[in-house]
Amino acid sequence: MTRQYRITLLPGDGIGPEIMTVTVAVLKAIAPEFDLQFEFTEALIGGSAIEATGNPLPEATLKTCKNSDAVLLAAIGGYKWDNLPRHQRPETGLLGLRAGLDLFANLRPATILPQLIDASSLKREVVEGVDIMVVRELTGGIYFGQPKGIFATETGEKRGVNTMAYTEAEVDRIARVGFETAQKRGGKLCSVDKANVLDVSQLWRDRVVLLAAEYPKVELSHLYVDNAAMQLVRAPKQFDTIVTGNLFGDILSDAAAMLTGSIGMLPSASLGAPGKPGVFEPVHGSAPDIAGQDKANPLAQILSAAMMLRYGLDQPEAAEKLEKATSKVLDDGYRTGDIMSPGCKLVGCQEMGEVLLKAL
Ligand code: IPM
Ligand code: MG
């Protein structure tokens, strides 16, 4: 029986449209084999939405996303919009999408592909075999806490304020995702906080410890965020699954990503309540410096489509097919500029798509 899925495509800015085109072609190519039918609807977000509507997240976009089974996002942002007031910036559109779809759980895998080990800036023996999943809380913490803003004090001096806050329920739901993810992986969960200084982190830690009783098979540890950053570059293999808040997760997931050598290879999934659409997007940005030059690496977008198939649409076989094809083109020596190494074949974004289609 054919399964039909409504997929919202958000190509966004910079290299976004290029990598999205390749990914859609690949999704179309595998659909028949798995009895899938995709109905794609494109919508505006980020800088391109600002240009067209003045709003980085037009209401129509959020509505389309809400009415779909999954959202595939490429990347947003560019120099052109960096100096607009905050409410008009591309990033505000992305944060609005996360909040609007209640995507509280962000899964960011950092897996070293054997073919790309030498692209890492760390020694082979340090990174070989690294396979980490960062579970980042995505709709709370200091990104969304109130009060926030720049206010005048009594003396007229300006004072900038953000608030890091988590309720018990907010901690519990992300901690559960952490425990469950660890359970499906290597069984180890490291909760990262700053409980030696921050009260919000003390509450975080207390709740995580309390919930641990429900997951006896998961080995739980805790690290302060500064130590976690150090351990990630010192001995990354000690980590299996990391669960942490919004800001710490933002920082640590970039560090974890770079262990793999190129941020151009890493997908992510942002999930809300079960049955609600998730957003699947590469970890990298819109790379305005190479936009429109057919130089972008589309593989993180392809792997994000694989995460969409696995976590969003429950089609693990189709997901695996995409992951295997990605691995095959790397085995065959095809590389975009960001992951190029001597002896390999340099290809552009489009050609990478073509060899992927052949590998399928
Ligand atoms: C990310 C990005 C975003 C974030 C920005 C673009 C708002 O850095 O997805 O990690 O800080 O969450
Ligand atoms: Mg980030």
PDB file of N, CA, C and O in Angstrom, residues 289-341:
ATOM      1  N   ASP A 289      28.953  32.863   1.197  1.00  0.00           N
ATOM      2  CA  ASP A 289      30.187  33.075   0.416  1.00  0.00           C
ATOM      3  C   ASP A 289      30.287  32.152  -0.797  1.00  0.00           C
ATOM      4  O   ASP A 289      30.967  32.487  -1.766  1.00  0.00           O
ATOM      5  N   ILE A 290      29.631  30.992  -0.764  1.00  0.00           N
ATOM      6  CA  ILE A 290      29.716  30.101  -1.937  1.00  0.00           C
ATOM      7  C   ILE A 290      28.351  29.882  -2.599  1.00  0.00           C
ATOM      8  O   ILE A 290      28.199  29.036  -3.477  1.00  0.00           O
ATOM      9  N   ALA A 291      27.361  30.668  -2.186  1.00  0.00           N
ATOM     10  CA  ALA A 291      26.008  30.480  -2.729  1.00  0.00           C
ATOM     11  C   ALA A 291      25.978  30.710  -4.235  1.00  0.00           C
ATOM     12  O   ALA A 291      26.660  31.592  -4.742  1.00  0.00           O
ATOM     13  N   GLY A 292      25.219  29.891  -4.928  1.00  0.00           N
ATOM     14  CA  GLY A 292      25.015  30.063  -6.365  1.00  0.00           C
ATOM     15  C   GLY A 292      26.195  29.652  -7.213  1.00  0.00           C
ATOM     16  O   GLY A 292      26.211  29.861  -8.430  1.00  0.00           O
ATOM     17  N   GLN A 293      27.213  29.034  -6.611  1.00  0.00           N
ATOM     18  CA  GLN A 293      28.411  28.663  -7.377  1.00  0.00           C
ATOM     19  C   GLN A 293      28.527  27.156  -7.588  1.00  0.00           C
ATOM     20  O   GLN A 293      29.553  26.666  -8.057  1.00  0.00           O
ATOM     21  N   ASP A 294      27.510  26.424  -7.214  1.00  0.00           N
ATOM     22  CA  ASP A 294      27.526  24.969  -7.367  1.00  0.00           C
ATOM     23  C   ASP A 294      28.709  24.331  -6.631  1.00  0.00           C
ATOM     24  O   ASP A 294      29.310  23.387  -7.108  1.00  0.00           O
ATOM     25  N   LYS A 295      29.035  24.874  -5.454  1.00  0.00           N
ATOM     26  CA  LYS A 295      30.159  24.325  -4.686  1.00  0.00           C
ATOM     27  C   LYS A 295      29.692  23.637  -3.401  1.00  0.00           C
ATOM     28  O   LYS A 295      30.493  23.011  -2.715  1.00  0.00           O
ATOM     29  N   ALA A 296      28.420  23.807  -3.072  1.00  0.00           N
ATOM     30  CA  ALA A 296      27.960  23.357  -1.746  1.00  0.00           C
ATOM     31  C   ALA A 296      27.927  21.837  -1.647  1.00  0.00           C
ATOM     32  O   ALA A 296      27.723  21.136  -2.640  1.00  0.00           O
ATOM     33  N   ASN A 297      28.112  21.366  -0.430  1.00  0.00           N
ATOM     34  CA  ASN A 297      28.021  19.939  -0.146  1.00  0.00           C
ATOM     35  C   ASN A 297      26.565  19.609   0.211  1.00  0.00           C
ATOM     36  O   ASN A 297      26.060  20.057   1.239  1.00  0.00           O
ATOM     37  N   PRO A 298      25.884  18.814  -0.619  1.00  0.00           N
ATOM     38  CA  PRO A 298      24.469  18.541  -0.330  1.00  0.00           C
ATOM     39  C   PRO A 298      24.257  17.368   0.631  1.00  0.00           C
ATOM     40  O   PRO A 298      23.119  17.024   0.957  1.00  0.00           O
ATOM     41  N   LEU A 299      25.333  16.756   1.119  1.00  0.00           N
ATOM     42  CA  LEU A 299      25.172  15.486   1.848  1.00  0.00           C
ATOM     43  C   LEU A 299      24.493  15.650   3.212  1.00  0.00           C
ATOM     44  O   LEU A 299      23.734  14.777   3.636  1.00  0.00           O
ATOM     45  N   ALA A 300      24.756  16.760   3.900  1.00  0.00           N
ATOM     46  CA  ALA A 300      24.070  16.957   5.188  1.00  0.00           C
ATOM     47  C   ALA A 300      22.560  17.119   4.973  1.00  0.00           C
ATOM     48  O   ALA A 300      21.756  16.684   5.795  1.00  0.00           O
ATOM     49  N   GLN A 301      22.196  17.740   3.861  1.00  0.00           N
ATOM     50  CA  GLN A 301      20.765  17.876   3.551  1.00  0.00           C
ATOM     51  C   GLN A 301      20.159  16.517   3.208  1.00  0.00           C
ATOM     52  O   GLN A 301      19.041  16.201   3.619  1.00  0.00           O
ATOM     53  N   ILE A 302      20.900  15.721   2.455  1.00  0.00           N
ATOM     54  CA  ILE A 302      20.443  14.359   2.127  1.00  0.00           C
ATOM     55  C   ILE A 302      20.290  13.539   3.417  1.00  0.00           C
ATOM     56  O   ILE A 302      19.299  12.823   3.597  1.00  0.00           O
ATOM     57  N   LEU A 303      21.279  13.663   4.308  1.00  0.00           N
ATOM     58  CA  LEU A 303      21.209  12.904   5.562  1.00  0.00           C
ATOM     59  C   LEU A 303      20.099  13.436   6.462  1.00  0.00           C
ATOM     60  O   LEU A 303      19.541  12.699   7.269  1.00  0.00           O
ATOM     61  N   SER A 304      19.768  14.716   6.316  1.00  0.00           N
ATOM     62  CA  SER A 304      18.615  15.258   7.046  1.00  0.00           C
ATOM     63  C   SER A 304      17.320  14.659   6.510  1.00  0.00           C
ATOM     64  O   SER A 304      16.380  14.386   7.276  1.00  0.00           O
ATOM     65  N   ALA A 305      17.277  14.446   5.199  1.00  0.00           N
ATOM     66  CA  ALA A 305      16.113  13.769   4.613  1.00  0.00           C
ATOM     67  C   ALA A 305      16.034  12.333   5.144  1.00  0.00           C
ATOM     68  O   ALA A 305      14.944  11.814   5.403  1.00  0.00           O
ATOM     69  N   ALA A 306      17.194  11.719   5.352  1.00  0.00           N
ATOM     70  CA  ALA A 306      17.205  10.367   5.932  1.00  0.00           C
ATOM     71  C   ALA A 306      16.664  10.394   7.361  1.00  0.00           C
ATOM     72  O   ALA A 306      15.878   9.529   7.760  1.00  0.00           O
ATOM     73  N   MET A 307      17.056  11.427   8.125  1.00  0.00           N
ATOM     74  CA  MET A 307      16.505  11.555   9.489  1.00  0.00           C
ATOM     75  C   MET A 307      15.005  11.786   9.446  1.00  0.00           C
ATOM     76  O   MET A 307      14.258  11.292  10.285  1.00  0.00           O
ATOM     77  N   MET A 308      14.565  12.539   8.443  1.00  0.00           N
ATOM     78  CA  MET A 308      13.126  12.762   8.282  1.00  0.00           C
ATOM     79  C   MET A 308      12.408  11.426   8.053  1.00  0.00           C
ATOM     80  O   MET A 308      11.366  11.154   8.654  1.00  0.00           O
ATOM     81  N   LEU A 309      13.001  10.595   7.194  1.00  0.00           N
ATOM     82  CA  LEU A 309      12.379   9.297   6.917  1.00  0.00           C
ATOM     83  C   LEU A 309      12.361   8.433   8.180  1.00  0.00           C
ATOM     84  O   LEU A 309      11.371   7.778   8.481  1.00  0.00           O
ATOM     85  N   ARG A 310      13.446   8.455   8.943  1.00  0.00           N
ATOM     86  CA  ARG A 310      13.550   7.576  10.113  1.00  0.00           C
ATOM     87  C   ARG A 310      12.715   8.086  11.293  1.00  0.00           C
ATOM     88  O   ARG A 310      11.894   7.359  11.838  1.00  0.00           O
ATOM     89  N   TYR A 311      12.917   9.363  11.678  1.00  0.00           N
ATOM     90  CA  TYR A 311      12.294   9.878  12.904  1.00  0.00           C
ATOM     91  C   TYR A 311      10.945  10.542  12.641  1.00  0.00           C
ATOM     92  O   TYR A 311      10.096  10.597  13.521  1.00  0.00           O
ATOM     93  N   GLY A 312      10.754  11.066  11.451  1.00  0.00           N
ATOM     94  CA  GLY A 312       9.531  11.817  11.189  1.00  0.00           C
ATOM     95  C   GLY A 312       8.455  10.971  10.542  1.00  0.00           C
ATOM     96  O   GLY A 312       7.273  11.151  10.803  1.00  0.00           O
ATOM     97  N   LEU A 313       8.862  10.043   9.656  1.00  0.00           N
ATOM     98  CA  LEU A 313       7.871   9.308   8.875  1.00  0.00           C
ATOM     99  C   LEU A 313       7.901   7.809   9.160  1.00  0.00           C
ATOM    100  O   LEU A 313       7.121   7.057   8.578  1.00  0.00           O
ATOM    101  N   ASP A 314       8.778   7.406  10.056  1.00  0.00           N
ATOM    102  CA  ASP A 314       8.895   5.995  10.426  1.00  0.00           C
ATOM    103  C   ASP A 314       9.129   5.090   9.199  1.00  0.00           C
ATOM    104  O   ASP A 314       8.443   4.096   9.008  1.00  0.00           O
ATOM    105  N   GLN A 315      10.067   5.484   8.388  1.00  0.00           N
ATOM    106  CA  GLN A 315      10.442   4.697   7.197  1.00  0.00           C
ATOM    107  C   GLN A 315      11.944   4.391   7.270  1.00  0.00           C
ATOM    108  O   GLN A 315      12.744   4.869   6.456  1.00  0.00           O
ATOM    109  N   PRO A 316      12.325   3.566   8.261  1.00  0.00           N
ATOM    110  CA  PRO A 316      13.760   3.339   8.490  1.00  0.00           C
ATOM    111  C   PRO A 316      14.491   2.708   7.302  1.00  0.00           C
ATOM    112  O   PRO A 316      15.668   3.013   7.083  1.00  0.00           O
ATOM    113  N   GLU A 317      13.785   1.857   6.533  1.00  0.00           N
ATOM    114  CA  GLU A 317      14.494   1.214   5.398  1.00  0.00           C
ATOM    115  C   GLU A 317      14.877   2.250   4.353  1.00  0.00           C
ATOM    116  O   GLU A 317      15.975   2.209   3.792  1.00  0.00           O
ATOM    117  N   ALA A 318      13.944   3.156   4.079  1.00  0.00           N
ATOM    118  CA  ALA A 318      14.241   4.204   3.093  1.00  0.00           C
ATOM    119  C   ALA A 318      15.372   5.102   3.600  1.00  0.00           C
ATOM    120  O   ALA A 318      16.249   5.524   2.836  1.00  0.00           O
ATOM    121  N   ALA A 319      15.360   5.351   4.914  1.00  0.00           N
ATOM    122  CA  ALA A 319      16.421   6.165   5.512  1.00  0.00           C
ATOM    123  C   ALA A 319      17.774   5.494   5.296  1.00  0.00           C
ATOM    124  O   ALA A 319      18.754   6.137   4.895  1.00  0.00           O
ATOM    125  N   GLU A 320      17.794   4.212   5.564  1.00  0.00           N
ATOM    126  CA  GLU A 320      19.051   3.474   5.437  1.00  0.00           C
ATOM    127  C   GLU A 320      19.565   3.485   4.009  1.00  0.00           C
ATOM    128  O   GLU A 320      20.768   3.596   3.758  1.00  0.00           O
ATOM    129  N   LYS A 321      18.618   3.405   3.080  1.00  0.00           N
ATOM    130  CA  LYS A 321      19.010   3.437   1.670  1.00  0.00           C
ATOM    131  C   LYS A 321      19.777   4.740   1.348  1.00  0.00           C
ATOM    132  O   LYS A 321      20.792   4.722   0.653  1.00  0.00           O
ATOM    133  N   LEU A 322      19.264   5.853   1.848  1.00  0.00           N
ATOM    134  CA  LEU A 322      19.930   7.141   1.599  1.00  0.00           C
ATOM    135  C   LEU A 322      21.297   7.191   2.273  1.00  0.00           C
ATOM    136  O   LEU A 322      22.273   7.680   1.705  1.00  0.00           O
ATOM    137  N   GLU A 323      21.357   6.672   3.495  1.00  0.00           N
ATOM    138  CA  GLU A 323      22.628   6.707   4.227  1.00  0.00           C
ATOM    139  C   GLU A 323      23.676   5.840   3.528  1.00  0.00           C
ATOM    140  O   GLU A 323      24.847   6.210   3.419  1.00  0.00           O
ATOM    141  N   LYS A 324      23.218   4.688   3.036  1.00  0.00           N
ATOM    142  CA  LYS A 324      24.165   3.795   2.351  1.00  0.00           C
ATOM    143  C   LYS A 324      24.668   4.423   1.053  1.00  0.00           C
ATOM    144  O   LYS A 324      25.845   4.291   0.700  1.00  0.00           O
ATOM    145  N   ALA A 325      23.764   5.083   0.346  1.00  0.00           N
ATOM    146  CA  ALA A 325      24.165   5.717  -0.917  1.00  0.00           C
ATOM    147  C   ALA A 325      25.191   6.820  -0.659  1.00  0.00           C
ATOM    148  O   ALA A 325      26.162   6.987  -1.404  1.00  0.00           O
ATOM    149  N   THR A 326      24.985   7.549   0.432  1.00  0.00           N
ATOM    150  CA  THR A 326      25.933   8.604   0.814  1.00  0.00           C
ATOM    151  C   THR A 326      27.308   8.009   1.083  1.00  0.00           C
ATOM    152  O   THR A 326      28.337   8.502   0.606  1.00  0.00           O
ATOM    153  N   SER A 327      27.301   6.927   1.818  1.00  0.00           N
ATOM    154  CA  SER A 327      28.547   6.248   2.139  1.00  0.00           C
ATOM    155  C   SER A 327      29.233   5.734   0.868  1.00  0.00           C
ATOM    156  O   SER A 327      30.449   5.817   0.718  1.00  0.00           O
ATOM    157  N   LYS A 328      28.416   5.229  -0.063  1.00  0.00           N
ATOM    158  CA  LYS A 328      28.950   4.686  -1.316  1.00  0.00           C
ATOM    159  C   LYS A 328      29.661   5.762  -2.142  1.00  0.00           C
ATOM    160  O   LYS A 328      30.766   5.540  -2.638  1.00  0.00           O
ATOM    161  N   VAL A 329      29.048   6.935  -2.259  1.00  0.00           N
ATOM    162  CA  VAL A 329      29.701   7.964  -3.084  1.00  0.00           C
ATOM    163  C   VAL A 329      31.006   8.430  -2.437  1.00  0.00           C
ATOM    164  O   VAL A 329      31.967   8.769  -3.130  1.00  0.00           O
ATOM    165  N   LEU A 330      31.045   8.397  -1.109  1.00  0.00           N
ATOM    166  CA  LEU A 330      32.302   8.746  -0.432  1.00  0.00           C
ATOM    167  C   LEU A 330      33.343   7.645  -0.649  1.00  0.00           C
ATOM    168  O   LEU A 330      34.518   7.915  -0.909  1.00  0.00           O
ATOM    169  N   ASP A 331      32.891   6.384  -0.548  1.00  0.00           N
ATOM    170  CA  ASP A 331      33.799   5.253  -0.841  1.00  0.00           C
ATOM    171  C   ASP A 331      34.378   5.369  -2.251  1.00  0.00           C
ATOM    172  O   ASP A 331      35.530   5.051  -2.488  1.00  0.00           O
ATOM    173  N   ASP A 332      33.532   5.827  -3.176  1.00  0.00           N
ATOM    174  CA  ASP A 332      33.972   5.948  -4.566  1.00  0.00           C
ATOM    175  C   ASP A 332      34.858   7.176  -4.780  1.00  0.00           C
ATOM    176  O   ASP A 332      35.299   7.434  -5.901  1.00  0.00           O
ATOM    177  N   GLY A 333      35.082   7.939  -3.723  1.00  0.00           N
ATOM    178  CA  GLY A 333      36.051   9.032  -3.803  1.00  0.00           C
ATOM    179  C   GLY A 333      35.492  10.375  -4.230  1.00  0.00           C
ATOM    180  O   GLY A 333      36.250  11.308  -4.490  1.00  0.00           O
ATOM    181  N   TYR A 334      34.163  10.507  -4.303  1.00  0.00           N
ATOM    182  CA  TYR A 334      33.599  11.810  -4.684  1.00  0.00           C
ATOM    183  C   TYR A 334      33.593  12.741  -3.478  1.00  0.00           C
ATOM    184  O   TYR A 334      33.179  12.366  -2.380  1.00  0.00           O
ATOM    185  N   ARG A 335      34.044  13.971  -3.695  1.00  0.00           N
ATOM    186  CA  ARG A 335      34.113  14.949  -2.611  1.00  0.00           C
ATOM    187  C   ARG A 335      33.748  16.336  -3.128  1.00  0.00           C
ATOM    188  O   ARG A 335      34.226  16.733  -4.193  1.00  0.00           O
ATOM    189  N   THR A 336      32.991  17.069  -2.315  1.00  0.00           N
ATOM    190  CA  THR A 336      32.852  18.507  -2.571  1.00  0.00           C
ATOM    191  C   THR A 336      34.048  19.197  -1.911  1.00  0.00           C
ATOM    192  O   THR A 336      34.781  18.572  -1.148  1.00  0.00           O
ATOM    193  N   GLY A 337      34.226  20.482  -2.218  1.00  0.00           N
ATOM    194  CA  GLY A 337      35.419  21.201  -1.765  1.00  0.00           C
ATOM    195  C   GLY A 337      35.670  21.147  -0.267  1.00  0.00           C
ATOM    196  O   GLY A 337      36.801  21.024   0.187  1.00  0.00           O
ATOM    197  N   ASP A 338      34.594  21.201   0.529  1.00  0.00           N
ATOM    198  CA  ASP A 338      34.751  21.261   1.990  1.00  0.00           C
ATOM    199  C   ASP A 338      35.365  19.996   2.587  1.00  0.00           C
ATOM    200  O   ASP A 338      35.910  20.027   3.685  1.00  0.00           O
ATOM    201  N   ILE A 339      35.236  18.865   1.884  1.00  0.00           N
ATOM    202  CA  ILE A 339      35.751  17.604   2.431  1.00  0.00           C
ATOM    203  C   ILE A 339      36.797  16.988   1.494  1.00  0.00           C
ATOM    204  O   ILE A 339      37.147  15.815   1.619  1.00  0.00           O
ATOM    205  N   MET A 340      37.268  17.814   0.569  1.00  0.00           N
ATOM    206  CA  MET A 340      38.223  17.315  -0.432  1.00  0.00           C
ATOM    207  C   MET A 340      39.528  16.872   0.223  1.00  0.00           C
ATOM    208  O   MET A 340      40.032  17.505   1.140  1.00  0.00           O
ATOM    209  N   SER A 341      40.064  15.736  -0.234  1.00  0.00           N
ATOM    210  CA  SER A 341      41.435  15.382   0.165  1.00  0.00           C
ATOM    211  C   SER A 341      42.151  14.817  -1.056  1.00  0.00           C
ATOM    212  O   SER A 341      41.512  14.398  -2.029  1.00  0.00           O
TER     213      SER A 341
END
